[in-house]
Every structure is written in structure tokens, then in C-alpha cells.
Coordinates of C-alpha atoms (C1' of nucleotides) in Angstrom, one line a residue:
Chain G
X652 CA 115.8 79.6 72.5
X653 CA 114.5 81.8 70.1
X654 CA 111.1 80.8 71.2
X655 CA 111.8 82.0 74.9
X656 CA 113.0 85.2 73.8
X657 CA 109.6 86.0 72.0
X658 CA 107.9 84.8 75.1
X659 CA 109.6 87.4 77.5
X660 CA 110.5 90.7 75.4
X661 CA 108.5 93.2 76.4
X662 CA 108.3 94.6 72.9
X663 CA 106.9 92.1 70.9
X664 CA 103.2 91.5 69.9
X665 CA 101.1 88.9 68.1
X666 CA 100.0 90.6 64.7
X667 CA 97.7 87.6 64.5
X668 CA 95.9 88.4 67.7
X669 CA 94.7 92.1 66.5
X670 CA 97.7 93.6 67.7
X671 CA 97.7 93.1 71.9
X672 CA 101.0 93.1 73.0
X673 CA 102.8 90.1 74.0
X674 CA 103.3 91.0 77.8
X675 CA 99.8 91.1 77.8
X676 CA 98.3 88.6 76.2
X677 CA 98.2 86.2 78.8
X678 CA 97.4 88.7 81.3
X679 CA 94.2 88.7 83.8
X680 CA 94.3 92.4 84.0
X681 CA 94.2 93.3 81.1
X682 CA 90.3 91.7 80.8
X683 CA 89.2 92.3 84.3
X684 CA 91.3 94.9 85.0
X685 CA 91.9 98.5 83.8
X686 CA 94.0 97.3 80.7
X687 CA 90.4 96.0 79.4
X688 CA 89.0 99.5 78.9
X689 CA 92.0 100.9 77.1
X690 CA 92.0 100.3 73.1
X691 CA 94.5 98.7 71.5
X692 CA 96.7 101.7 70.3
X693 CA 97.0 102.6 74.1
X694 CA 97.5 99.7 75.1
X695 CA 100.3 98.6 73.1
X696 CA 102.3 102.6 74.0
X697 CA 101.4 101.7 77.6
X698 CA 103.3 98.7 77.4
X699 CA 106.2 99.9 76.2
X700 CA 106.7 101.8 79.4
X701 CA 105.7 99.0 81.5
X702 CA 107.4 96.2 83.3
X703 CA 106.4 93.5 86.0
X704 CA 107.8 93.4 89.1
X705 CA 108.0 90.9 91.8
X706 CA 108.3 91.4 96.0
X707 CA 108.3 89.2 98.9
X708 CA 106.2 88.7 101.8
X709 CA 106.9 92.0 104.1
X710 CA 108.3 94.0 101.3
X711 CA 107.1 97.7 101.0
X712 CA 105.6 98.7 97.6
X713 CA 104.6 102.0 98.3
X714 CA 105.6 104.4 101.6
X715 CA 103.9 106.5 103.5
X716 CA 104.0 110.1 101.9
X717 CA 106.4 109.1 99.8
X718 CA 106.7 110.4 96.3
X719 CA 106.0 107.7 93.5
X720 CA 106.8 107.6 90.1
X721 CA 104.9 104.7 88.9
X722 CA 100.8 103.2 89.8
X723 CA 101.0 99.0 89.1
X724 CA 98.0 96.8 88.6
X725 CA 98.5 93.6 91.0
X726 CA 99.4 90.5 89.2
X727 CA 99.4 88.1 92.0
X728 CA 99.8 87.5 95.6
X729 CA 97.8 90.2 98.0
X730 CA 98.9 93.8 98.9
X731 CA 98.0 95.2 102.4
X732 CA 97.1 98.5 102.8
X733 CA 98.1 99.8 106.4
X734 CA 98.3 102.8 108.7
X735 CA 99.9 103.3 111.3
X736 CA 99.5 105.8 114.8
X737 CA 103.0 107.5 116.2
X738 CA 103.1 105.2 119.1
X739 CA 103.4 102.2 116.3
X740 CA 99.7 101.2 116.6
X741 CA 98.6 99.6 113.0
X742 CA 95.6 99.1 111.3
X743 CA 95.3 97.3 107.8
X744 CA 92.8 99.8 105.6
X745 CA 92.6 97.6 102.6
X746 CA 93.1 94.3 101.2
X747 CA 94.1 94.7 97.1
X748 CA 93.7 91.2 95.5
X749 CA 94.4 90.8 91.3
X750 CA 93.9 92.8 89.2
X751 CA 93.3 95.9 91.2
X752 CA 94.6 98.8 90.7
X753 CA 96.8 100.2 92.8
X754 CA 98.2 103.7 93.1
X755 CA 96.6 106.5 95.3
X756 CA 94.9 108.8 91.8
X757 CA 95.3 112.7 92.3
X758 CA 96.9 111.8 95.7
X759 CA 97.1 114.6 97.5
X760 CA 98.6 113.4 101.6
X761 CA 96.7 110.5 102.2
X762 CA 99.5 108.7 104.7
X763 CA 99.2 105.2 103.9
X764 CA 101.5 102.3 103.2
X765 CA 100.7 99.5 100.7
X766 CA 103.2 96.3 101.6
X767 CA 103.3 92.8 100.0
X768 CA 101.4 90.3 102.6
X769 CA 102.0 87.2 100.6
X770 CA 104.6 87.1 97.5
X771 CA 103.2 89.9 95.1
X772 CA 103.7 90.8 91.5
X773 CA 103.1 94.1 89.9
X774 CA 102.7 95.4 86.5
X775 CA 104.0 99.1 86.9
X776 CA 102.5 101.7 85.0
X777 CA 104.2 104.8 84.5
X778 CA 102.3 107.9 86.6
X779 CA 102.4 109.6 83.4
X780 CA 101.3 107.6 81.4
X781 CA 98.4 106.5 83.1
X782 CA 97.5 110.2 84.2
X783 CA 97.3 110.9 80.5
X784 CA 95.4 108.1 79.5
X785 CA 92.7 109.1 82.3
X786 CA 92.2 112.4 81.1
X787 CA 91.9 111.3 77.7
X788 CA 90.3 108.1 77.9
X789 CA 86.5 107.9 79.8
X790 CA 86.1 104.4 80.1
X791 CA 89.3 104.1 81.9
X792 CA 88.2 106.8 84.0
X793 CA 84.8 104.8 85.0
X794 CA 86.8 101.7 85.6
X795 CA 89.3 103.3 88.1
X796 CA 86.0 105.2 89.3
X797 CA 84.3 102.0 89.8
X798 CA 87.1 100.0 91.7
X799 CA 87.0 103.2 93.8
X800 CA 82.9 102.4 94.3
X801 CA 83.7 99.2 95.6
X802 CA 86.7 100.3 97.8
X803 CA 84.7 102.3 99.9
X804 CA 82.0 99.5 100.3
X805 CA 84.5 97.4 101.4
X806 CA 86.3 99.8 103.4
X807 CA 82.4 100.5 105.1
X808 CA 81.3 96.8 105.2
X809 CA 84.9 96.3 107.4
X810 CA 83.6 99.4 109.1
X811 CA 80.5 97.2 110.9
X812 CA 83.0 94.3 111.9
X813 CA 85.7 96.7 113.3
X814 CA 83.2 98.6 115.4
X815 CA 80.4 95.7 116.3
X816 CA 81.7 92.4 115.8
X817 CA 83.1 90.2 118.7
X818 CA 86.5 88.6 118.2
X819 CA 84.9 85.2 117.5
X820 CA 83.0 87.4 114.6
X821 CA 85.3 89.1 113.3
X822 CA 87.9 85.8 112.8
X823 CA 84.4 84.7 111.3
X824 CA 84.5 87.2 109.0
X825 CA 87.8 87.7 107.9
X826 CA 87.9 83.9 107.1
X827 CA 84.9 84.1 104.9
X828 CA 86.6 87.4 103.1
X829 CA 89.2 85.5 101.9
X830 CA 87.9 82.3 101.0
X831 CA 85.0 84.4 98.8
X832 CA 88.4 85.5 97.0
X833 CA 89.9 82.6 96.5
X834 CA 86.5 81.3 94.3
X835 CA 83.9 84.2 93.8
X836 CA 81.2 81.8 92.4
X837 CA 81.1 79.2 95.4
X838 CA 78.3 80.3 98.0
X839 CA 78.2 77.2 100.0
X840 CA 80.3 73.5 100.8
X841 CA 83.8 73.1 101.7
X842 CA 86.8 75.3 101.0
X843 CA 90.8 74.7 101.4
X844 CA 93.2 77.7 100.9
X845 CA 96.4 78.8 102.1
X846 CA 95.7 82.2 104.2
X847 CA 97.9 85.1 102.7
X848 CA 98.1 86.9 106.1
X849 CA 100.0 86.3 109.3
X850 CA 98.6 86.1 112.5
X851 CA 100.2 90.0 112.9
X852 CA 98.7 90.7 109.8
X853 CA 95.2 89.4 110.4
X854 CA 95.1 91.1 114.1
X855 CA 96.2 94.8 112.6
X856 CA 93.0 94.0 109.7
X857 CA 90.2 93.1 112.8
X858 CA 91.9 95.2 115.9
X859 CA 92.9 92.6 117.7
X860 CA 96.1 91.2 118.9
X861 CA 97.3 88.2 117.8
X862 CA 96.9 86.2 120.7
X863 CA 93.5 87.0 120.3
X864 CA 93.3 85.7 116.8
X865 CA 95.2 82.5 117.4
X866 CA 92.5 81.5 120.1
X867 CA 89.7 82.2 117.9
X868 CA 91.3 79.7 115.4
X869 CA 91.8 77.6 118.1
X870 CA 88.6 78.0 119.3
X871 CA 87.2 77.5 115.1
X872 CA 89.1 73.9 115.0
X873 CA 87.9 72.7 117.9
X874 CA 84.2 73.6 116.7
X875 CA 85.0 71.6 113.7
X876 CA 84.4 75.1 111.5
X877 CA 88.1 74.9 110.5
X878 CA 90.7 72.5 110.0
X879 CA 93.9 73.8 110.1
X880 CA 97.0 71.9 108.5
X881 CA 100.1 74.0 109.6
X882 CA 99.3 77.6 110.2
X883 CA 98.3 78.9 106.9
X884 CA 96.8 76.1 105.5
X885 CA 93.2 76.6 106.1
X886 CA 90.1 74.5 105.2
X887 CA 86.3 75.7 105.8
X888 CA 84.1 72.6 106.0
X889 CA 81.0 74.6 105.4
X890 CA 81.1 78.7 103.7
X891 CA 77.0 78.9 104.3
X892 CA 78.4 77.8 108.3
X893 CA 80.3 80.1 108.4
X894 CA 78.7 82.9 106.7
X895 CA 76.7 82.4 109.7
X896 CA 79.0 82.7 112.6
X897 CA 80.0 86.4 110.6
X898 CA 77.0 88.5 113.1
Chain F
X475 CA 54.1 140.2 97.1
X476 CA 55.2 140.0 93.7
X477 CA 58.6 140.2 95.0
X478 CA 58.1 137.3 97.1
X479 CA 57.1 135.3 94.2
X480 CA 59.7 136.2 92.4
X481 CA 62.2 135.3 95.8
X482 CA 60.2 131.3 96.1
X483 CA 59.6 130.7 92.3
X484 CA 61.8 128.2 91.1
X485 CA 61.6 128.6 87.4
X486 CA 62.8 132.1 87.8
X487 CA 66.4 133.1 87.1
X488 CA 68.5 136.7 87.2
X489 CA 69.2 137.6 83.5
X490 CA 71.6 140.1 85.1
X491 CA 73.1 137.4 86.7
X492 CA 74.3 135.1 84.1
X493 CA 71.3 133.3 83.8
X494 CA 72.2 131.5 87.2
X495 CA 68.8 130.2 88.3
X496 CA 66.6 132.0 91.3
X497 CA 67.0 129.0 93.7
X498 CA 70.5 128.4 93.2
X499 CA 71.9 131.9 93.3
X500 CA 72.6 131.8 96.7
X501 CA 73.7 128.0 97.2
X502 CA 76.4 126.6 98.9
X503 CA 76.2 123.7 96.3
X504 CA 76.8 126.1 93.2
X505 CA 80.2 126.6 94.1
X506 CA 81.7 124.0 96.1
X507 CA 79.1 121.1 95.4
X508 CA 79.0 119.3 92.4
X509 CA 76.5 122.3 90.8
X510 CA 79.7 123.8 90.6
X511 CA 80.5 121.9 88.0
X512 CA 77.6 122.1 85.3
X513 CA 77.1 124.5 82.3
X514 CA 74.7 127.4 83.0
X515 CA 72.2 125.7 80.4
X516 CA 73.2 122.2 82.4
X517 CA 72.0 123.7 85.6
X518 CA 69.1 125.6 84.4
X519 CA 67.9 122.4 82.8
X520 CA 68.8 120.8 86.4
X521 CA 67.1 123.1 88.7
X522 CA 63.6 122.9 86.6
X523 CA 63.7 119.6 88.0
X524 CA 64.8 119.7 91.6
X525 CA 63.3 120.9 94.8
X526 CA 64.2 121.3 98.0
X527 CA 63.4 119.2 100.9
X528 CA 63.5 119.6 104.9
X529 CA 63.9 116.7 107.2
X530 CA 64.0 116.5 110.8
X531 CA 66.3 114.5 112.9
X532 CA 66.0 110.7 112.8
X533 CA 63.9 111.1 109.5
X534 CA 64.8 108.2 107.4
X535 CA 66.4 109.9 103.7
X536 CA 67.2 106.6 102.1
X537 CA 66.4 103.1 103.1
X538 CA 68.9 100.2 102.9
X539 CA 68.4 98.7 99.3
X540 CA 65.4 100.9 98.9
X541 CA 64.8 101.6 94.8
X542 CA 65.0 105.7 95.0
X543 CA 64.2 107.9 92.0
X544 CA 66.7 110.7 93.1
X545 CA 69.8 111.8 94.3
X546 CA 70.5 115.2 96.6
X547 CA 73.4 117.2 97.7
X548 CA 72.9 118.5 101.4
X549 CA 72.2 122.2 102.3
X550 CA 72.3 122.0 105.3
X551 CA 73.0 119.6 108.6
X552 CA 74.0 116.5 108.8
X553 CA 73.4 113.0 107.1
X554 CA 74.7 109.9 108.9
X555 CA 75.1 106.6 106.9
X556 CA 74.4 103.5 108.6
X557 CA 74.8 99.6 108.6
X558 CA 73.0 97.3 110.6
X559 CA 73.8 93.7 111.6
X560 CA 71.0 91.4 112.2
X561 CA 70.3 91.3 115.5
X562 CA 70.2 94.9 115.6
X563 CA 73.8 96.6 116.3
X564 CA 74.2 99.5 114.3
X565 CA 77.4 101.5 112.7
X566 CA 77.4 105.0 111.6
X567 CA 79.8 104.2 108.3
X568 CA 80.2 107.7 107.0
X569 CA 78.5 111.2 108.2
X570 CA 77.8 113.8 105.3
X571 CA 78.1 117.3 105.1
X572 CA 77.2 120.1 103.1
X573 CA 77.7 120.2 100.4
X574 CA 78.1 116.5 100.1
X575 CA 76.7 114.5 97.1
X576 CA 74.3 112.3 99.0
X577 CA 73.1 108.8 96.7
X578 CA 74.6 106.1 95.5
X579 CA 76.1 106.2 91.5
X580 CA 75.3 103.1 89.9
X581 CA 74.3 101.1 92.8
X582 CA 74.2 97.6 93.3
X583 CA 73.6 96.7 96.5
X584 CA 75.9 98.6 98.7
X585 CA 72.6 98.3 101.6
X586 CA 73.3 101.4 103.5
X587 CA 71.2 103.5 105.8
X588 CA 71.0 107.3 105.4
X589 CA 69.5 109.3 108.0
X590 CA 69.2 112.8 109.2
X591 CA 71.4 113.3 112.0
X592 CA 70.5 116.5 113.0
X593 CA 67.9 118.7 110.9
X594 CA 68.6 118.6 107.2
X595 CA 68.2 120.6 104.0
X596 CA 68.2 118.8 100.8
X597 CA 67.9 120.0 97.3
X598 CA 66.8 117.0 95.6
X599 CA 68.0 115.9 92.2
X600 CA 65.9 113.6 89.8
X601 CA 68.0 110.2 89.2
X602 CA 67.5 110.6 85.4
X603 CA 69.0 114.0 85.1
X604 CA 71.9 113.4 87.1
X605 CA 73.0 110.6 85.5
X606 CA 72.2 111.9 82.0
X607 CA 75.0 114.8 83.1
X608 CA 77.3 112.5 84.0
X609 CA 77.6 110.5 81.0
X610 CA 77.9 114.1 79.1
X611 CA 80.0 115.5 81.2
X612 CA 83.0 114.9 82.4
X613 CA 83.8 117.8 84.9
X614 CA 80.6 116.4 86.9
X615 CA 82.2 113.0 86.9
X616 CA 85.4 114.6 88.3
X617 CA 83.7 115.7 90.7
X618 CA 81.8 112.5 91.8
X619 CA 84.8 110.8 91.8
X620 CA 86.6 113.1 94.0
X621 CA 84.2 113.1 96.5
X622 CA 84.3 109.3 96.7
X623 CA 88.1 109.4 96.8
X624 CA 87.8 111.5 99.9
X625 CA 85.2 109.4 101.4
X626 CA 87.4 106.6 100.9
X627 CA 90.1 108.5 102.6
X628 CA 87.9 109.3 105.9
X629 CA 86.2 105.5 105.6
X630 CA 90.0 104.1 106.1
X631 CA 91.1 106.9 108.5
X632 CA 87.8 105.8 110.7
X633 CA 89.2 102.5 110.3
X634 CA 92.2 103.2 112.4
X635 CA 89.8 104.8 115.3
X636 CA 87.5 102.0 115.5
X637 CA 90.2 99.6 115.0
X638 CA 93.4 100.5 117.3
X639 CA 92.1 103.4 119.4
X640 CA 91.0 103.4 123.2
X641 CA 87.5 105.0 124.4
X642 CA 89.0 108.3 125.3
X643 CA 90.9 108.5 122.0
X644 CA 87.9 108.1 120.1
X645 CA 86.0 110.1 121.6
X646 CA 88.3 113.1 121.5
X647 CA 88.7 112.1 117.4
X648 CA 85.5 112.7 117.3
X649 CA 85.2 115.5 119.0
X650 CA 87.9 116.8 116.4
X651 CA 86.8 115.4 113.6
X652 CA 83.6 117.6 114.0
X653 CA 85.0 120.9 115.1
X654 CA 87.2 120.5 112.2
X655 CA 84.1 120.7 110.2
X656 CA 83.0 123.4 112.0
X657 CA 85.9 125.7 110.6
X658 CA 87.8 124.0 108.4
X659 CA 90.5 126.9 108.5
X660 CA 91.1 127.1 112.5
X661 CA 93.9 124.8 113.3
X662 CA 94.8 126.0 117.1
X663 CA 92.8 128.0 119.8
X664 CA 89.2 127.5 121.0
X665 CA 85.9 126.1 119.1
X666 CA 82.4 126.1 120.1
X667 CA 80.0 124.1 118.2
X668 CA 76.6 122.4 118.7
X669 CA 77.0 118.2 118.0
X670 CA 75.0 117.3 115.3
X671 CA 74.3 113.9 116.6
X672 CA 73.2 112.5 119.7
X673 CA 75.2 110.5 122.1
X674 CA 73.4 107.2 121.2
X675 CA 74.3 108.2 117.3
X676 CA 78.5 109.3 118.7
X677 CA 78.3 105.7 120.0
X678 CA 77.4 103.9 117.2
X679 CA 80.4 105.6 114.7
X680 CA 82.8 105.0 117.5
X681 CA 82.1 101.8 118.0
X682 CA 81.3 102.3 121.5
X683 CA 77.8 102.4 124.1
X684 CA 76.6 105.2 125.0
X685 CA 77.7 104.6 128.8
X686 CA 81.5 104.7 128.1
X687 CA 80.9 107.8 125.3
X688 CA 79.0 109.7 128.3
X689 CA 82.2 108.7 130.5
X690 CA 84.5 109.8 128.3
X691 CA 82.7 113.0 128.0
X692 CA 82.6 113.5 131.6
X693 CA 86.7 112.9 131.5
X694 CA 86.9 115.5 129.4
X695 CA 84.8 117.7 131.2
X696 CA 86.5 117.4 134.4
X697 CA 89.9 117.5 132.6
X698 CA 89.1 121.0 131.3
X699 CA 89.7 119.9 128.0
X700 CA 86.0 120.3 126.9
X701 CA 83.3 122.8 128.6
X702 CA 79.7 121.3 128.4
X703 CA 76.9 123.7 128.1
X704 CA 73.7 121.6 127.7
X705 CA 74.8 118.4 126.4
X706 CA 74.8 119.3 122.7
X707 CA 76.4 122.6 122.9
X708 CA 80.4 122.0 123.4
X709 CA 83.2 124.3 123.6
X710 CA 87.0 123.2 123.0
X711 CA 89.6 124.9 125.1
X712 CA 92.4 124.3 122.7
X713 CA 92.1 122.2 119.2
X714 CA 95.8 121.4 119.5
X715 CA 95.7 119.8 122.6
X716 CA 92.8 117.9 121.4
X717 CA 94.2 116.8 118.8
X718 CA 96.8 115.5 121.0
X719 CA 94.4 113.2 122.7
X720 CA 93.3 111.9 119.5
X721 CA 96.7 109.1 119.4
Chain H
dC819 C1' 120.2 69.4 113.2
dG820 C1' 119.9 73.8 115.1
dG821 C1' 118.1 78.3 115.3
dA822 C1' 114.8 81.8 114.5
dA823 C1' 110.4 83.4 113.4
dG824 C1' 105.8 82.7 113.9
dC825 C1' 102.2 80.7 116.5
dT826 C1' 99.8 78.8 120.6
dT827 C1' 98.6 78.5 125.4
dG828 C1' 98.0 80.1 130.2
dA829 C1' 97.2 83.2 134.1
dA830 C1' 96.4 87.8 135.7
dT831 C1' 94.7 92.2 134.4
dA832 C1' 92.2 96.1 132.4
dT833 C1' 89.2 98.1 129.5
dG834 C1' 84.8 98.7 128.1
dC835 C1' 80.0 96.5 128.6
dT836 C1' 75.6 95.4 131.1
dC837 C1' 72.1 96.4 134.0
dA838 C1' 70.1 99.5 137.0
dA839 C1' 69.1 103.7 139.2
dC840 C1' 69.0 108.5 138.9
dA841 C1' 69.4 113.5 137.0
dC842 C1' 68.2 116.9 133.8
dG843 C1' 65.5 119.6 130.6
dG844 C1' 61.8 120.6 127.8
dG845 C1' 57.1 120.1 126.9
dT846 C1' 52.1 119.3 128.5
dG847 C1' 48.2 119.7 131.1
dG848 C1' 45.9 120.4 135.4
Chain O
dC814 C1' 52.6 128.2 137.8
dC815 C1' 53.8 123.9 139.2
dA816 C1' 53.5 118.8 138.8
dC817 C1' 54.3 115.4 136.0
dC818 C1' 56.2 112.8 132.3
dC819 C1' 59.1 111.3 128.7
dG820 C1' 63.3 111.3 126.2
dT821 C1' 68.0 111.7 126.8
dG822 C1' 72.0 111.7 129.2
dT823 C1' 74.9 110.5 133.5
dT824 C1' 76.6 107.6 137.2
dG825 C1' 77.7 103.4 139.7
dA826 C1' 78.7 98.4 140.7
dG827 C1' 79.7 94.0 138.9
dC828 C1' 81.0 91.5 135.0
dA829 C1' 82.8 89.8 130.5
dT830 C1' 85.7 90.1 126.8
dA831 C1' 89.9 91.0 125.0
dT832 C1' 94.7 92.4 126.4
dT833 C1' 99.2 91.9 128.5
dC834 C1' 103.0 89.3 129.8
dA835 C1' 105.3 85.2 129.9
dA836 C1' 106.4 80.6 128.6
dG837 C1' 106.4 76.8 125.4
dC838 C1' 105.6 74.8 121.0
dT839 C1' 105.7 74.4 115.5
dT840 C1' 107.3 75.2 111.3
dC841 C1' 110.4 76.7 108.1
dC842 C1' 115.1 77.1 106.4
dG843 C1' 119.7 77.1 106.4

DNA sequence: CGGAAGCTTGAATATGCTCAACACGGGTGG
DNA sequence: CCACCCGTGTTGAGCATATTCAAGCTTCCG
């Protein structure tokens, strides 16, 4: 019991381990993510004021316009960022996988919702706290700068598919998107994953409705390209296939 | 004579004038570009080393994954970045103004076209020197990183045209999108403007051919919404109601 | 087992595309 | 000065792709 309580206060930290913080020491984030470039000092005050958080599918994490008191690194699950037009039209802007960073630095109005698409956990960050640590700590600054780099080529590479692809392509496309996430090395073969979008959600990321999507998959399976065991459960017999079939 | 030495000589600079260099005395960049944020001796040191350069439209600036030795901010027109597909089909991805940054920081492989749009003034900015100031200064990298923020910004707010708006609607967010540019402080009333791109180059960041974008033009035109003087040159009756169209 | 949400399928429709012809405007050369 | 040409933009008719609307089916969960 003892042992348990070690394992989930906040507080403690390994003095063997050169002083990370318990809460983090098991953490991804804090090696890929921004927690890498912080040193240990800051790392250990920034934990203090930190705590994990956990939403469900659907579950809205940060509202448009809305004020916020607190940035979060993703844990887990997928975060979709969305806008929307008055008339209820919506558009997914952004896919956030772990351990991004999420949190809209020196926002000033930039209307857009961030929402749970699959389960999601969060490690909050106090605004701040991290607003501090940026002006005082460079690296940090060129890692947040740096996730911001690759934001916009993703944001420009989604740009080509929204505006040229075909629906067949774009399915193509998304498909490929996510299962290069679920294993970053693997170029080629067979992948199996379980999608972390609904139908809604994958027609609002390609512009398309979703009885457009669902005969594309349809459409996939029947080519073979895709098997699909109950809705989200997809597996891609060949990536370099498919990679093909993305225009 | 000597005086227009004096006026073209790069190497000069006003000692009455805070040792501002010659050539950059009377730059939009100085203030509002990312000069704006160097040291007098920083950009001095810089403007040794730079030069300016004119383009004309359709001139290539910087070739998809094309090793370039510098980086430029834009005097004057208009840079469009593009992606192409395989087989050809292109996407405008991001259109640059001055006094934009122009040049990817710490590139990898981001394979991105940029091309004058119109006719275009740079003052180009050796590679070396530009990241030397980065790494020693951090009101430069502010900078840079504010720029990207906002091109992140307009990257996901083009998402939404290209993904969930009609023909008509783009078209007319176009349309604003550039007289906004035009005078960033006019909100209401009437614009005139020339377009900086042509209707094959419209087409290609709105997703669209050039058939329906000449349609959608003519819609306008006969709906009194826009007055066409010689194709290029445009005149909006009222922003407002523009924007109206925009969805 | 029953109900609801999410997904699939089908038929009719609409929006934007393709292909083709034509208009305009600006430059060139007879 | 006019005729011609070329690049660019416009217009029209027919077509294809994706949407809409409506019905039926799975899957998940109580």
C-alpha cells in the first residue's frame, strides 16, 4: 500500500534517478516531448503544478475563444483540432498525437476548438508556468518553435489533399496518416490498427461527408487494400500500396 | 553624381541617422520585418552581406528541395508557395507578403515551391548570417516564430475554405482575403486593388479550375458585388457584404 | 434482449469539371 | 496603322464525382 502511494503522489521523486520527478519518470513526454528540453530544477517546480487529466471520446478540451488557464502535453489517445463556419459547417485543422504540445502560445483570437477524438490524456501545465519557462529557457523555446515547423507542414501537406485529391485519394491518404503514427519506422508490409476517428470525424478532416467516406472504405475492402473487422478496426495489407493510391 | 552613389552604395550608412544602414533606411522590413528586430551593429553586419533582388512573375525563387544558400524577406509583391502532386496538380499552400520572411529555418524536407506571383522585390539574406543571429539572438527568433505561428493560423483557416466551402464562397474569401491585405485597417466601404495572381494561380489556392473561378467571377460581376476593370484590376462595392459571402 | 448511435447502401440530384469554342488585349511586324 | 498572333480569360454543353435524402444494417452497451 505504501508502495502504491509512492507510485501516484505527485510530489515524490527518485533521488537515485538524478532527481526527475516521480510523475515523470515513466513519461514519453518528457524525452520526446517538451519536458526533455527543460533541466531538472525546472522540471521538478513544473511538476509540482502539474497534474494528468483524462477525457472521453467527444469531450471538449479547449473552446473556441475561450479563456484557458492551463497548456497540457498529450499523454495518450488523439486530440482533434476543429473549426467550425456559422451555419455548423466543420473542418478538422489538426490532428495532435503524443506527446505534442498543445495550447495555442501568445494566442491572440485564433477561433479553434481542440476535442478528444479517441479517449485522451493530458498532462496540464500551468499557463504560467510554462510562459515563464519560455522566456527564460531557449531550448524550450526551439522545441515549441519546432513542433510549430512541423505543424504548418502538416497543416500544408493536408492543404494538397483538401484542395486536389479525389475522395478515393483522400481516404487513401488519411489511412496512410494514421497508420505512419501508429509505427513511424515501418515504410512497407502489413499494418492492423484501430482508427481513432469516426466516420464524422474522418469526413470534417478530408471535406467530405460521411457517406462519402464509408463508400470509399467500402470501396478499399472490396479492392482487398483494407480489411475491416468492425468499423474501427482497420488492417492495411500493404503501406508501400497504399502510399500509392495517396495521388 | 556623387550623390547618386552615395543613394545605390550599399556599404554607406547616415551617421546622423543612428548608424541605420543607406539601403535599409527607407525599408519596410526595418520596422515591421524581422530587421526590426536586430541590433544596429547586427544589421550593419547584415546588410554588408545582402542585396536586393528583382523577379518577374512566374520566376521560380526557390525550388522544391532545392539546397539554397539564402534566405530573403519580400519588398515588394507577392510570393506564392506551392505543392505539386505527381501527375501534375498543383496547390498554392501559402502566399507571402511584404514584409514576410521568405525561407525555410532548419529545413528538412518540407518540398515546397516558391514563386513570384506577381513582380517581386527581395532583399536577400546570406543563410549563414541569418542563422548565426538567431542562435544569438532571441528577439529575432521571436520574431521567426511569430511569423510561423501566424502562417499556421492562415494554413488552418485555408483549411476550412478548401475543405467545407462552395465555389462562390471561395472565391469571394479570396477576394477578401486579398483586399484585406490591401488595407489592413479598412473593415467596411469600397476597395480597389490590382490581383496579384492570375486566374490559373486563384484556382490552384482555391482548390478549384480556372473555368468555375472565371464563373464565379462573372457571378460576382453581374451581382454588383465586384466591378471588373481589365481582369486584374478589381473594385469591391462593399467589404462587408463581401465578407458576407465568404460563409 | 432491446435500444441507440454509428455506419452502410441506394437512388436521385447538384455542384464543379472537362472539353471545346470564342473573346479580349497587348505586342509584333508587315 | 492595321492584321495577326499568342497568352489569358470567358462562355457553353455535357458529364462525372460527390452530395443529399432516405432506408436499413451493425455494433456497442445497458
Amino acid at each position: 500500500m505504501a508502495f502504491l502511494t509512492d507510485l501516484t503522489s505527485e510530489k515524490r521523486w527518485d533521488v537515485h534517478n538524478s532527481s526527475v520527478p516521480r510523475v515523470c519518470m515513466s513519461c514519453e513526454a518528457r524525452h520526446h516531448g517538451i519536458c526533455g528540453s527543460l533541466r531538472e530544477d525546472e522540471l521538478l517546480e513544473l511538476s509540482r503544478h502539474s497534474f494528468q487529466s483524462e477525457h472521453q471520446p467527444g469531450e471538449e478540451l479547449i473552446g473556441d475563444a475561450e479563456d484557458v488557464d492551463s497548456y497540457a502535453t498529450v499523454l495518450s489517445g488523439v486530440v482533434k483540432l476543429t473549426k467550425i463556419l456559422q451555419d455548423g459547417r466543420q473542418q478538422v485543422v489538426g490532428l495532435q498525437f503524443a506527446p505534442d504540445f498543445l495550447g495555442r502560445l501568445f494566442a491572440k483570437q485564433s477561433s479553434l476548438n481542440a476535442d478528444a477524438a479517441s479517449k485522451v490524456r493530458l498532462c496540464r501545465l500551468p499557463k504560467g508556468s510554462i510562459e515563464q519557462l519560455v522566456k527564460n529557457n531557449p531550448k524550450l523555446e526551439a522545441k515549441l518553435f519546432e513542433q510549430t515547423l512541423r505543424e504548418l507542414d502538416e497543416a500544408r501537406e493536408w492543404m494538397v489533399t483538401l484542395g486536389r485529391k479525389t475522395a478515393s485519394e483522400k481516404v487513401a491518404s488519411f489511412l496512410y496518416l494514421i497508420a505512419s503514427h501508429v509505427d513511424p519506422t515501418r515504410q512497407t508490409g502489413s499494418v492492423s490498427f484501430e482508427l481513432p476517428l469516426s466516420r464524422t470525424d474522418i469526413a470534417d478532416f478530408l471535406g467530405l461527408t460521411i457517406e462519402t467516406v464509408s463508400r470509399q472504405f467500402t470501396k478499399l475492402r472490396s479492392t482487398h487494400v483494407i480489411e475491416v473487422q468492425n468499423h474501427r478496426h482497420i488492417t492495411v495489407g500493404s503501406l508501400e500500396y497504399l502510399r500509392d493510391l495517396c495521388g
